[in-house]
Amino acid sequence: MMYEFKVSDIAEEFGVHRNTIRNWINAGTLPAQEGPGRKYLMKFEDYQILCEKFGREPLIRPDSSVDLKTVSFLEAEKRVGPVLELGKKVKTLYDDTQWADECLTCGTCSSACPISGVDGLDPRKIVRMAFLGLEDDLIASDWAWKCTMCAKCEDVCPANIQIVQLMRRIRSRRERDKVPGPIHKGVMTCLERGNNIGIPKDDFLHLVEELGEELAEESCPGFVTPVDIHGARIMVTVNSREPFAEPDDLKWWWKIFHAAGESWTLTSENWEGVNWGLFSGDDEAMRTVVGRIVDNMRRLNCEMLLLPECGHAYFATRFGLNRWYPEALKEFKICTIFDLLLEYLNAGRIKVDNTIHTKRTVYHDPCNYGRKSMRAFGQAYYEEGRAITRACCPDLVDMEPNRGANYCCGAGGGAWAMPFADERVYYGRMKARQVSESEAKLVIASCHNCRDQLKKSLNQEYNLGVEVKYLWELVADSLVLPKNEINWTVG
Amino acid sequence: MLETKKVGSVMIVGGGVTGIQAALDLADAGYFVYLIEKSGAIGGAMAQLDKTFPTNDCSMCIIAPKLVECGRHLNIRILTLSTVAGISGSAGNFKITVKERPRYVDVDKCIACGLCAEKCPKKVSDEYNAGTGRRKAVFLKYPQAVPLKYQIDPEACLQLKKPGSCGLCEKVCDAGAINFADTEKAHAFSVGALVLAPGFEPFNPEAAGIWGFGKFPNVITSLQLERYLSATGPTDGHLARPSDGKPVRKIAFLQCVGSRDENKCGKGYCSSICCMAAIKEASMVKEHMPGLSASIFYMDMRTHGKGFDKYYEQAKSELGVRFVRCRVHGVEPHGKNGDLRLRYINEQGRQVEEYYDMVVLSVGIETPKHMLDMADLVGIQMTANNFAAASDFSPVTTSKEGIFTCGAFAGPKDIPQSVVEGSAAAAAVAQFLAPARGKLTRGKAYPEERDVSMEAPRIGVFVCHCGSNIAGVVDVVAVEKHAATLPFVVHVERNIFACSEDTQQTLISRIKEKGLNRIVVAACTPRTHEYLFRGTLKAAGLNEYMVEIANIRNHNSWVHAENQQVATTKACDLVRMAVAKITSSVPLAAVTVPIVPKGLVIGGGLAGMTAALSLAEQGFEVHLVEKTDKLGGNSLNLKHTYSGEHVPMKVAKLIDRILLNEKVILHKESVVSGVEGFVGNFKTTLKNVNGRSRTIEHGVGIVATGGKIYSPDEYGYKTIRRVVTSIEFDKLHDLKETHVKRGKSFVFIQCVGSREKERMYCSKVCCTHSVQSAIELKREDSSRNVYILYRDMRTYGERESLYKKARQMGVVFINYELHGKPKVTANGKSIDVELWDHVLHRPLLIKADMVILAAAIVANKDAENLAKLYNIPLEENGFFQEAHVKLRPVDFMTDGMFMAGLAHYPKPVDESVAQALAASARAATLLSRKEVTLDAVKAIVDPAFCDGCALCIDVCPYQAITLVEKDAVTADGQAVKIVAINEAQCKGCGLCQGTCPKRGVYVAGFTLDQLRDQVRAALQA
């Protein structure tokens, strides 16, 4: 039996954009052929599989000529799993009853998760399976990897079930060579060669030096990239993807430091801020990477540590410092991009021009700086990012929901790097709708992952037609640079 | 030690329905009451509700008579705007200081004309309307407020904040009642006991953020919805969206907002009332707006009270309310026009997105800070959930002697349970203050009755709007005009609420001014309101039977809402009939009979013993009848109460106290075999096991005959050996039976025999019981697998902590639906239990060592016999039917008879005890009087027509008629016979009148002439 559909109809049905459906057709996720009259044809079974994948009830339109009896038969057949005998399994995944046992099975988590129902993923079901000891199934499944660990589920759970920790634990139990995508490989490379991509020290030093020279020429006369400066106030880590793929992106921060007359430094080795052990569930690797940062801080005797990359880098590092290096936190402070940028603005160390970005702007709350920080550290950054954005963009609005209740961009938890693009894009439909409902033309993100998903994926997939900037990119672009003023000495 | 001399007065803190009930019971039982209310008028939360479950009675209509009664009571002094400021002395003789905030309105001068509020320029959010509407700075709390006096809000008043800036109200008040110089007053009272009934506050969902309350105007709380639906609310009872006034077509209710949520709300307990409130509200809005769709998103439907499950089923199957088992994480705006978006997971595990016009948050209840401070001040202990701590065996007694508590302050509960506790607290106080009974009370004095026998009828007709209940359907002006045209009618007026305190005052003055001698009230049902108007007539010096009620609401506006013209015509008909009937009414003289100051309690279980002991400790002699040779009843099967108290020890103590109390006369192995008499003068015949009979005279009776466990036919109970009921399991467990002791896998199946077609009610205790057993099994051996298969977990109120504990211990809870009941089959040494997992959506198999069935509690068969003997009704499930489920939960319609315990409905220990105490308090209000005045509506024999045919004797349901010989003899020398009526036994039902072929007997107030006039009037149209 063939099922006939229009791209626009099925896009509306699935809550995604027509582009996404076309991409699915091109990629084979949706095996359909072009039919007459701008319609497509697919096997009804394939349509059912698609519905099953995205957790939806098949929609039988009057004109889709489908025999209902056959349909229900297929459905019932497919959904019944084998009989599960209880009381046989031994639980090894967790021992804190707050991870699963105390679950009320109320469904709040599932109702909150943007991709529950997709490929059978459902946080409530995962918690239930962990509780009933179905650990092998959980470890073998890709659910934990499609989850972005955004903690929306956990944030609303009335029983305080530690769903994110459970997800991470499930990830950690996956055989390492079966970890999807480059996550585990990145961790290994980082452990062996100091950064996720394995950029050699000389290449890195050469690159940052050159970039510094470019910056001095372009806008910051006298700028020299500071590396391994003893006694600098701030030590700054680097996201290896930037020197590797988008080196110019490094300059925004440098420009800001220059304008603020900051005393700061990069390090020549172990400069990686990314910490993928958080994503792969590898505590040892996470600890090692954080330990290297601690070593660098001690070696260079800096006062403050700044991780300007991803929200996860900050989260993982602060988490690791609290857990494994509490004594180090007495020696130095870890500061967020928000703390620092606000400090500059409030102290008048930088000045921004609010006439450059006049179009309507919306600020996206990254999970790691928001509700996850709140839960882990008792402190969330909601207002700071808005204050900084507002200083540059007078027409700032909010998404709904926002702050602690905000939706994840869809690429968190390593999803940006994972081979589950369909799910990631589908997940992002919530974010895309939030952005388009805000009617903003400029979206500000303060995390690499969020920015990449918004700028490089959702913007095209959902035809959002927005500009996406990093928070620091916005600040750098709005900077009022002193003309003919003294050259700031660095270090 | 010197015994403190006990003072015969009581202070009750809180003027809600609970405090009011306690106040009335105590004042009627011989204690002077100070009723302390924090706001400007009594009534509490119930006065804010639109309708009440499960009867859909208008909340204001049923509480208003109680408010009026409280306001009028000679032995109740109401202090509004008052709080307790200090306490000293000791139990029996406390010195309590009360701080009374200034009202700025002189209550003696204020006539509640409302001119002040009309002129007041300052508007603020109205607390009574839960923030949905606005009031003035000078305001009346609500139209039926008692006392009906205005007050000035000093926070809002311009003049008080800046003298000289306004003062308009003062200028317009002709009565000169405004007093800006009013100051705070301090009072000191000596009281024997203190009752804390301050109630609760609804949870404020704004801080949690996720539900959009306070941000999206169309997200409202359940209390706000009540106000929107109420005729006295901000929209006069019309439901429109706050944002744009658009009619609501699609509405969602989100359950457990502020309850069972330790994360966003910091509250683990269940608020107990919200499930039923949501069902009621959903049903009401569907009624208000035909075609509206209502969905309730829930986790467990907790409809565990009497009549609740039936109400739930009706809402589902008859009214089409949609129930979705999923809690919703948050509310989002959909577009810009105020629509709201919800996402949830359906029962197939698929995500669904829906759009609504309005979302109602079913907010829970909590104890606010100021009440905690008060608890602290008076020095009582609170539970971890901030409710007053009490033992399950003395649920209204706080940790401090002489201080009692009741209502929602002592744990989340609904209105019936609060009323029960109000009465229970009265009993507990009366027990404690027994020696001081009657020391400080005054008697009621009415003006002398005006002789109207020589006057021509002068009828006054009062047409009630009942807010919009009547006026929203019936053209009341037309009714008023019609009434004015009727013969003998000399005065007609309309009232917004005929039952309010101010209307009673109006009635009295109209009777005096206009010389009225007959009154017709066109309003609601005489069942609830007749006695109120009778009292008003008495206060005006008229015979109380000179009032007739035309029920133009229940019989008319409620049932003909769709056809306003017909309703108006019918209202006119009803008024005309009432006028016709009252025209030929004559004053009736009430019958007074002395009261035998003794009680009879039937049933020697926990409830019966508690009631008996309570009456005895209040100083009354009590006969306690027990069918078996043992006291204790069903409580002998129980081990622990929900809060962990040891039942056998407590029951043993209670039995000791019963045996030691001289005032309790115990009749074991005895049953009731015959009953004669009536309130105040019952004669009950007991028959013991040896066949010996004994007749006991008593003034009141309390039925506490208990219930029994259902014997299941399902789940292989009668065929598989290790399938047992929960009570059987407890015994096996106690005996350390080997299968229990060595068992590794236990399955509890809930709702066995409950909540099904044949018994559509919840047995209330089984969820908690199974959870407790499961905890015990896990505590003994944590490696055991324990499963509880449930339909809805109903560990209501603070019992929720047990549910959490069981989950913490690893007990597996699996939800099943009625259409997918577990299958139990014997399989060698073990028992196979098969069912479907509600989360995994796949079949499960449990190999159980033992299956425990949480079998229903069913009514005792004996109840039928008692029902006949005392003429007290049973409901469809065989439990006794109370006079009113909401406000008279322990009374029978038959005066002098009360009930308690499982005979009324399944319930746990604490509630049985509270109900027993309540029955005792209600009984004591009669026993503490010398005599009882009976209704004068009685059958009267007309000797001119009665020929002694005796047809009426057979039909009389009250055995009030006997055949007697006249002095005369017939021509053939036979004695002439005639019937005689026992006035005290006669209920005036009229069956005799209808049966008599010769006009030999009639009912006073319903004479054939009156009925004829009424019928003629009906046909006049």
PDB file of N, CA and C in Angstrom, chain A residues 254-281:
ATOM      1  N   TRP A 254      40.115  38.108  22.132  1.00  0.00           N
ATOM      2  CA  TRP A 254      41.401  38.805  22.251  1.00  0.00           C
ATOM      3  C   TRP A 254      41.212  40.305  22.122  1.00  0.00           C
ATOM      4  N   LYS A 255      40.295  40.649  21.214  1.00  0.00           N
ATOM      5  CA  LYS A 255      40.002  42.063  21.011  1.00  0.00           C
ATOM      6  C   LYS A 255      39.426  42.680  22.295  1.00  0.00           C
ATOM      7  N   ILE A 256      38.557  41.902  22.911  1.00  0.00           N
ATOM      8  CA  ILE A 256      37.950  42.399  24.161  1.00  0.00           C
ATOM      9  C   ILE A 256      39.015  42.556  25.250  1.00  0.00           C
ATOM     10  N   PHE A 257      39.877  41.532  25.366  1.00  0.00           N
ATOM     11  CA  PHE A 257      40.962  41.614  26.369  1.00  0.00           C
ATOM     12  C   PHE A 257      41.818  42.841  26.097  1.00  0.00           C
ATOM     13  N   HIS A 258      42.100  43.040  24.845  1.00  0.00           N
ATOM     14  CA  HIS A 258      42.948  44.161  24.476  1.00  0.00           C
ATOM     15  C   HIS A 258      42.285  45.479  24.881  1.00  0.00           C
ATOM     16  N   ALA A 259      41.004  45.577  24.534  1.00  0.00           N
ATOM     17  CA  ALA A 259      40.290  46.817  24.850  1.00  0.00           C
ATOM     18  C   ALA A 259      40.219  47.045  26.354  1.00  0.00           C
ATOM     19  N   ALA A 260      40.093  45.972  27.089  1.00  0.00           N
ATOM     20  CA  ALA A 260      39.942  46.097  28.540  1.00  0.00           C
ATOM     21  C   ALA A 260      41.281  46.246  29.233  1.00  0.00           C
ATOM     22  N   GLY A 261      42.364  46.093  28.452  1.00  0.00           N
ATOM     23  CA  GLY A 261      43.680  46.178  29.071  1.00  0.00           C
ATOM     24  C   GLY A 261      43.921  45.046  30.040  1.00  0.00           C
ATOM     25  N   GLU A 262      43.410  43.900  29.688  1.00  0.00           N
ATOM     26  CA  GLU A 262      43.490  42.773  30.603  1.00  0.00           C
ATOM     27  C   GLU A 262      44.885  42.153  30.604  1.00  0.00           C
ATOM     28  N   SER A 263      45.247  41.639  31.729  1.00  0.00           N
ATOM     29  CA  SER A 263      46.469  40.848  31.839  1.00  0.00           C
ATOM     30  C   SER A 263      46.063  39.386  31.761  1.00  0.00           C
ATOM     31  N   TRP A 264      46.354  38.741  30.648  1.00  0.00           N
ATOM     32  CA  TRP A 264      45.851  37.382  30.431  1.00  0.00           C
ATOM     33  C   TRP A 264      46.874  36.549  29.690  1.00  0.00           C
ATOM     34  N   THR A 265      46.601  35.256  29.622  1.00  0.00           N
ATOM     35  CA  THR A 265      47.556  34.402  28.909  1.00  0.00           C
ATOM     36  C   THR A 265      46.897  33.123  28.406  1.00  0.00           C
ATOM     37  N   LEU A 266      47.444  32.660  27.281  1.00  0.00           N
ATOM     38  CA  LEU A 266      47.144  31.304  26.829  1.00  0.00           C
ATOM     39  C   LEU A 266      48.243  30.411  27.376  1.00  0.00           C
ATOM     40  N   THR A 267      48.073  29.111  27.184  1.00  0.00           N
ATOM     41  CA  THR A 267      49.170  28.223  27.564  1.00  0.00           C
ATOM     42  C   THR A 267      49.662  27.509  26.325  1.00  0.00           C
ATOM     43  N   SER A 268      50.900  27.124  26.352  1.00  0.00           N
ATOM     44  CA  SER A 268      51.469  26.505  25.159  1.00  0.00           C
ATOM     45  C   SER A 268      51.114  25.030  25.075  1.00  0.00           C
ATOM     46  N   GLU A 269      50.820  24.439  26.212  1.00  0.00           N
ATOM     47  CA  GLU A 269      50.454  23.022  26.222  1.00  0.00           C
ATOM     48  C   GLU A 269      49.181  22.839  27.049  1.00  0.00           C
ATOM     49  N   ASN A 270      48.478  21.720  26.717  1.00  0.00           N
ATOM     50  CA  ASN A 270      47.251  21.408  27.472  1.00  0.00           C
ATOM     51  C   ASN A 270      46.326  22.608  27.581  1.00  0.00           C
ATOM     52  N   TRP A 271      46.164  23.280  26.459  1.00  0.00           N
ATOM     53  CA  TRP A 271      45.316  24.470  26.460  1.00  0.00           C
ATOM     54  C   TRP A 271      43.849  24.135  26.206  1.00  0.00           C
ATOM     55  N   GLU A 272      43.576  22.858  25.999  1.00  0.00           N
ATOM     56  CA  GLU A 272      42.205  22.456  25.656  1.00  0.00           C
ATOM     57  C   GLU A 272      41.216  22.722  26.807  1.00  0.00           C
ATOM     58  N   GLY A 273      40.115  23.408  26.459  1.00  0.00           N
ATOM     59  CA  GLY A 273      39.076  23.636  27.461  1.00  0.00           C
ATOM     60  C   GLY A 273      37.959  22.614  27.366  1.00  0.00           C
ATOM     61  N   VAL A 274      37.816  22.063  26.149  1.00  0.00           N
ATOM     62  CA  VAL A 274      36.751  21.079  25.933  1.00  0.00           C
ATOM     63  C   VAL A 274      37.022  19.843  26.789  1.00  0.00           C
ATOM     64  N   ASN A 275      35.970  19.305  27.346  1.00  0.00           N
ATOM     65  CA  ASN A 275      36.155  18.142  28.216  1.00  0.00           C
ATOM     66  C   ASN A 275      35.084  17.107  27.906  1.00  0.00           C
ATOM     67  N   TRP A 276      35.372  16.288  26.900  1.00  0.00           N
ATOM     68  CA  TRP A 276      34.379  15.359  26.403  1.00  0.00           C
ATOM     69  C   TRP A 276      34.162  14.142  27.312  1.00  0.00           C
ATOM     70  N   GLY A 277      34.965  14.050  28.334  1.00  0.00           N
ATOM     71  CA  GLY A 277      34.716  12.990  29.318  1.00  0.00           C
ATOM     72  C   GLY A 277      33.343  13.158  29.960  1.00  0.00           C
ATOM     73  N   LEU A 278      32.896  14.428  30.006  1.00  0.00           N
ATOM     74  CA  LEU A 278      31.561  14.702  30.538  1.00  0.00           C
ATOM     75  C   LEU A 278      30.504  14.002  29.681  1.00  0.00           C
ATOM     76  N   PHE A 279      30.746  14.018  28.378  1.00  0.00           N
ATOM     77  CA  PHE A 279      29.763  13.448  27.460  1.00  0.00           C
ATOM     78  C   PHE A 279      29.872  11.926  27.360  1.00  0.00           C
ATOM     79  N   SER A 280      31.097  11.431  27.412  1.00  0.00           N
ATOM     80  CA  SER A 280      31.247   9.993  27.198  1.00  0.00           C
ATOM     81  C   SER A 280      31.085   9.225  28.497  1.00  0.00           C
ATOM     82  N   GLY A 281      30.920   9.968  29.595  1.00  0.00           N
ATOM     83  CA  GLY A 281      30.751   9.306  30.886  1.00  0.00           C
ATOM     84  C   GLY A 281      32.058   8.791  31.436  1.00  0.00           C
TER      85      GLY A 281
END
